[in-house]
Tab-separated table of C-alpha atoms in Angstrom:
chain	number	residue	atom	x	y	z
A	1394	UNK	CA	2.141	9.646	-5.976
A	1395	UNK	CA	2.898	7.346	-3.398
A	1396	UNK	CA	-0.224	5.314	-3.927
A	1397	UNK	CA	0.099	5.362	-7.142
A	1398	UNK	CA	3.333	3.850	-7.396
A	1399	UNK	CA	2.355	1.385	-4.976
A	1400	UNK	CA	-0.810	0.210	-6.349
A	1401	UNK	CA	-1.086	0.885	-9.533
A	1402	UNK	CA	1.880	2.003	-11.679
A	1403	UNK	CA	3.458	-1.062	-13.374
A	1404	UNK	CA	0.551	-3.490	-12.857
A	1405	UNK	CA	0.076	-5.249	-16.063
A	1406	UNK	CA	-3.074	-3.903	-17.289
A	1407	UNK	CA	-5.882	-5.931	-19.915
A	1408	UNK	CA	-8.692	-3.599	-19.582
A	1409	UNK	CA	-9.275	-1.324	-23.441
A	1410	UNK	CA	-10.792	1.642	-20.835
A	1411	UNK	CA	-8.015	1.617	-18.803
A	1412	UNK	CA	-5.569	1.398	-21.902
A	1413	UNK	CA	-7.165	4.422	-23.749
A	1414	UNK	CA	-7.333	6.560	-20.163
A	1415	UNK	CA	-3.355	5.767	-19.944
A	1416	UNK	CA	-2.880	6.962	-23.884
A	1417	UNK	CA	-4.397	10.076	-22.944
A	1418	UNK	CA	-2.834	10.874	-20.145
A	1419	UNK	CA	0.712	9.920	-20.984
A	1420	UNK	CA	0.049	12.169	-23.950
A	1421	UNK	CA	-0.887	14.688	-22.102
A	1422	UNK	CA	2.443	14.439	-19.876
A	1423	UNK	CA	4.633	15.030	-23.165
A	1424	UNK	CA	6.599	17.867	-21.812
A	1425	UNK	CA	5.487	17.935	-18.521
A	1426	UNK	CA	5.967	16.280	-15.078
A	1427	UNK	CA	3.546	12.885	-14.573
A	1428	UNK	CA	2.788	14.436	-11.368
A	1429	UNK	CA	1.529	17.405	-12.912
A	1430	UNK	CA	-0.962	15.234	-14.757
A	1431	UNK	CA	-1.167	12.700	-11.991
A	1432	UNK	CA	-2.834	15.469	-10.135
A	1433	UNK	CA	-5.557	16.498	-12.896
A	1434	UNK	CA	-6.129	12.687	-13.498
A	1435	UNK	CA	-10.175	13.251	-11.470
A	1436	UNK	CA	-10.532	16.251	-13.856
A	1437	UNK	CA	-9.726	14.196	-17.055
A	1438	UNK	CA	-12.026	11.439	-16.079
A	1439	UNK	CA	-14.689	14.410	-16.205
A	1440	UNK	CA	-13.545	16.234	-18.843
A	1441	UNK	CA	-13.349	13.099	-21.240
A	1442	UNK	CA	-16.208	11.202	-20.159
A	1443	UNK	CA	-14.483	8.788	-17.938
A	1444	UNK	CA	-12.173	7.986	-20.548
A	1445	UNK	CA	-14.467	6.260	-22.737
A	1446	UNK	CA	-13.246	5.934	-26.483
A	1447	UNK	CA	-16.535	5.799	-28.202
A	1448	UNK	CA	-17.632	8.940	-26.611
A	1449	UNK	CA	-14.363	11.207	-27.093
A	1450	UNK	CA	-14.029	9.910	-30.319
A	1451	UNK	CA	-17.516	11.795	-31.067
A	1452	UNK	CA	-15.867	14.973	-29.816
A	1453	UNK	CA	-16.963	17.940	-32.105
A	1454	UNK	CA	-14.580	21.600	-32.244
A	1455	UNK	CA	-17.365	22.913	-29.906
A	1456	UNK	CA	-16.911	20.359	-27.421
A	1457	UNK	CA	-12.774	21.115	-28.104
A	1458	UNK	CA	-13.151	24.616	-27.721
A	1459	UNK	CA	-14.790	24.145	-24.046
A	1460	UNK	CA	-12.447	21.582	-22.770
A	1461	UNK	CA	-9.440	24.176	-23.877
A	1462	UNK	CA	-11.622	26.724	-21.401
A	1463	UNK	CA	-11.312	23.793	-18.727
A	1464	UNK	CA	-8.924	24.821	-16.160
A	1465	UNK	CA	-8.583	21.417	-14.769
A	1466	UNK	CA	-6.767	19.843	-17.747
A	1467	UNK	CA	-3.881	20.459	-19.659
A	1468	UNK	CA	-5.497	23.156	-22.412
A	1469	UNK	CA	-2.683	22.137	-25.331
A	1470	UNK	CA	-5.079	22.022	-27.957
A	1471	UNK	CA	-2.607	19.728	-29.708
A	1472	UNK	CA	-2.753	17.106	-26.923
A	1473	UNK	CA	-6.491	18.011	-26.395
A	1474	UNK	CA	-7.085	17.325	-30.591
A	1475	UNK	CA	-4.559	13.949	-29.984
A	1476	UNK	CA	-6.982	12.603	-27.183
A	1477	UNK	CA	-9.944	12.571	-30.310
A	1478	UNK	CA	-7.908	11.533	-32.777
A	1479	UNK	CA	-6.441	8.708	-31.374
A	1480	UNK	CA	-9.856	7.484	-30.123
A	1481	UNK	CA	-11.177	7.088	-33.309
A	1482	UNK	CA	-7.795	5.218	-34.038
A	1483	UNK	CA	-8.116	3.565	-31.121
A	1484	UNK	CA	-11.579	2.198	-32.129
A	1485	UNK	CA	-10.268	1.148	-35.224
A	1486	UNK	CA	-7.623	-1.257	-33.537
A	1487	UNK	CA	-10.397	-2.836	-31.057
A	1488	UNK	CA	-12.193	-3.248	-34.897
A	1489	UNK	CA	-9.506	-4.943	-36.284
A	1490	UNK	CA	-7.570	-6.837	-33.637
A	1491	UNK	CA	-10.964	-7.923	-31.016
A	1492	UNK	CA	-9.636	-5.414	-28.201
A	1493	UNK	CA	-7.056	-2.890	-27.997
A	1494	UNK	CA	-5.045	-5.018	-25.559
A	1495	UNK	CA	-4.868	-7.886	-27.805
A	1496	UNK	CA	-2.646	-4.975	-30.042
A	1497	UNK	CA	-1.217	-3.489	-27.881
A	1498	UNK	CA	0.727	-6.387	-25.805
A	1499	UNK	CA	2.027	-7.860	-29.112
A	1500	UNK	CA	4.788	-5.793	-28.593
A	1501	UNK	CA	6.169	-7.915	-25.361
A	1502	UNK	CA	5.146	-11.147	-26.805
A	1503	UNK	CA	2.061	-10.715	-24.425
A	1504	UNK	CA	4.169	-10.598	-21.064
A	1505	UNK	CA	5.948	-7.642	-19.340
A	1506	UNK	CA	9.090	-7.383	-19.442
A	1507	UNK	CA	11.340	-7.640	-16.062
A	1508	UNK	CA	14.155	-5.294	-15.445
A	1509	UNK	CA	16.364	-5.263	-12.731
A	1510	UNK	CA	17.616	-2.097	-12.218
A	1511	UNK	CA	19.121	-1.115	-9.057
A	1512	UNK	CA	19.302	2.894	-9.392
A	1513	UNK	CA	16.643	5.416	-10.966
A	1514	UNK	CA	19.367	6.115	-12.930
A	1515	UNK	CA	19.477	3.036	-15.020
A	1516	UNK	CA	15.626	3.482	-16.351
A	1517	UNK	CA	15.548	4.383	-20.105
A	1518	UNK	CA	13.447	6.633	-21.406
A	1519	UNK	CA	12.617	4.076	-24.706
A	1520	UNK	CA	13.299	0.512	-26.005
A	1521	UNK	CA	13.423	-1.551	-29.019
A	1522	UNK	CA	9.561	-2.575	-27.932
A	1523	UNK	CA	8.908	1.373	-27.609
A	1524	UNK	CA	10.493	2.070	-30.713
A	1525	UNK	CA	8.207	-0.430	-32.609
A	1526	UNK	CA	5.293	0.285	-31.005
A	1527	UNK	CA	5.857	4.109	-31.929
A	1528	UNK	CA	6.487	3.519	-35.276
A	1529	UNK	CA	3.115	1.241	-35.718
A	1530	UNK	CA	0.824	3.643	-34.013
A	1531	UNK	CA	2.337	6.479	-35.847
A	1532	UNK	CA	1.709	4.787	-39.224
A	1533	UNK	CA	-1.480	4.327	-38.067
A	1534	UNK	CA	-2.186	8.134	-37.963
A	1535	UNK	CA	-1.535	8.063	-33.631
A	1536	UNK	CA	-0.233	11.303	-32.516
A	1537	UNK	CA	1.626	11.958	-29.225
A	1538	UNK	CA	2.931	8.646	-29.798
A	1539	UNK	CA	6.774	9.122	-29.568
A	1540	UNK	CA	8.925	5.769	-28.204
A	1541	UNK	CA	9.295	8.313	-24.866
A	1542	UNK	CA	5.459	8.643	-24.453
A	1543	UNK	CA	5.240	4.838	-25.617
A	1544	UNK	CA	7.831	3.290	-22.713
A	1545	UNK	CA	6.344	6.110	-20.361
A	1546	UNK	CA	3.045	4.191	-21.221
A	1547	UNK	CA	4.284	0.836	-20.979
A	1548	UNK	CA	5.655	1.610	-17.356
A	1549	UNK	CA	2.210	2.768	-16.501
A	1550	UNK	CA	0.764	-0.694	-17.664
A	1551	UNK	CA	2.515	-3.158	-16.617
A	1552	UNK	CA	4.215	-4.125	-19.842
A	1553	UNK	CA	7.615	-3.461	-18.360
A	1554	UNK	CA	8.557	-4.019	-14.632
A	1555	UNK	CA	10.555	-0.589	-13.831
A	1556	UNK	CA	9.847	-1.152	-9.854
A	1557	UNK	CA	13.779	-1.476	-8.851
A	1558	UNK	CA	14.802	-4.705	-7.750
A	1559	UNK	CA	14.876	-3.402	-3.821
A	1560	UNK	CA	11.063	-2.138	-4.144
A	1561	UNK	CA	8.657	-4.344	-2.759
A	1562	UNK	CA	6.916	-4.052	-5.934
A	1563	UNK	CA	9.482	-5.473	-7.919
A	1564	UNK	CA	8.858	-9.098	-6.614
A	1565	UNK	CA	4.800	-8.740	-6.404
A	1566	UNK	CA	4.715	-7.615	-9.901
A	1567	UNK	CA	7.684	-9.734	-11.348
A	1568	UNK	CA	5.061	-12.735	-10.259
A	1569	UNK	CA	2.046	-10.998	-12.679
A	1570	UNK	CA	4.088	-11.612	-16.046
């Protein structure tokens, strides 16, 4: 957790792999502790092909049936069926929009957003960007795409700066906008 946080969590992220392997894991969260999935994150880059869209987007009920057998994921065949879905969907937005990212950072005007909270406390669960970017992907057939699993996904790239104002992240990544 603690490398996590201090290397990765927040960092804005421009890489469509990277994006889809975040979708699928903060669906997978819904629920559940991000530790919980933090710690199976190895076994979903084997499960799912190293998170790549074009291949899980493939998946057949056969190959849906064995990963629900996999005891290093989350077997919710809900969240498992969500992971295929929204590649295809996914897909679809790289189609139409040159790259996922190029989407998917509309929704912060294409720069994270810096908050300055000083206590865990203060972190929302959702925002007005959340909101709007749950609504679109929901329209656009997404599942597990609530505005809680959206901010929870924005923290985890980079599109909002949760890092509190007395982490030493706060300043490094305040400077990445």
């Amino acid at each position: 957790m603690v490398e996590y946080h201090d290397t990765e969590w927040g960092t804005p992220l421009h890489d469509d792999q990277k994006h889809f392997e975040f979708l699928v894991l903060d669906a997978a969260q819904a629920g559940l502790s991000w530790r919980t999935v933090l710690l199976k994150r190895e076994n979903y880059r084997k499960a799912f092909d190293g998170f790549d869209p074009v291949k899980v987007a493939r998946y057949s009920e056969q190959r849906i049936a064995k990963l629900l057998q996999n005891p290093g994921i989350i077997r919710n065949r809900l969240k498992i069926q969500s992971a295929v879905t929204n590649a295809q969907l996914f897909l679809d937005l790289q189609n139409e929009f040159g790259s996922f990212d190029r989407f998917i950072w509309r929704f912060v005007d294409g720069r994270a957003l810096v908050n300055r909270f000083k206590e865990i406390s203060e972190l929302p669960a959702r925002s007005a960007e959340s909101d709007a970017m749950s609504k679109e992907l929901k329209a656009r057939g997404f599942t597990f795409a609530g505005s809680t699993i959206c901010y929870a996904y924005m923290q985890a790239a980079g599109m909002v700066n949760d890092h509190l104002v007395t982490c030493f992240r706060h300043a490094q990544l305040k400077r990445l906008r």
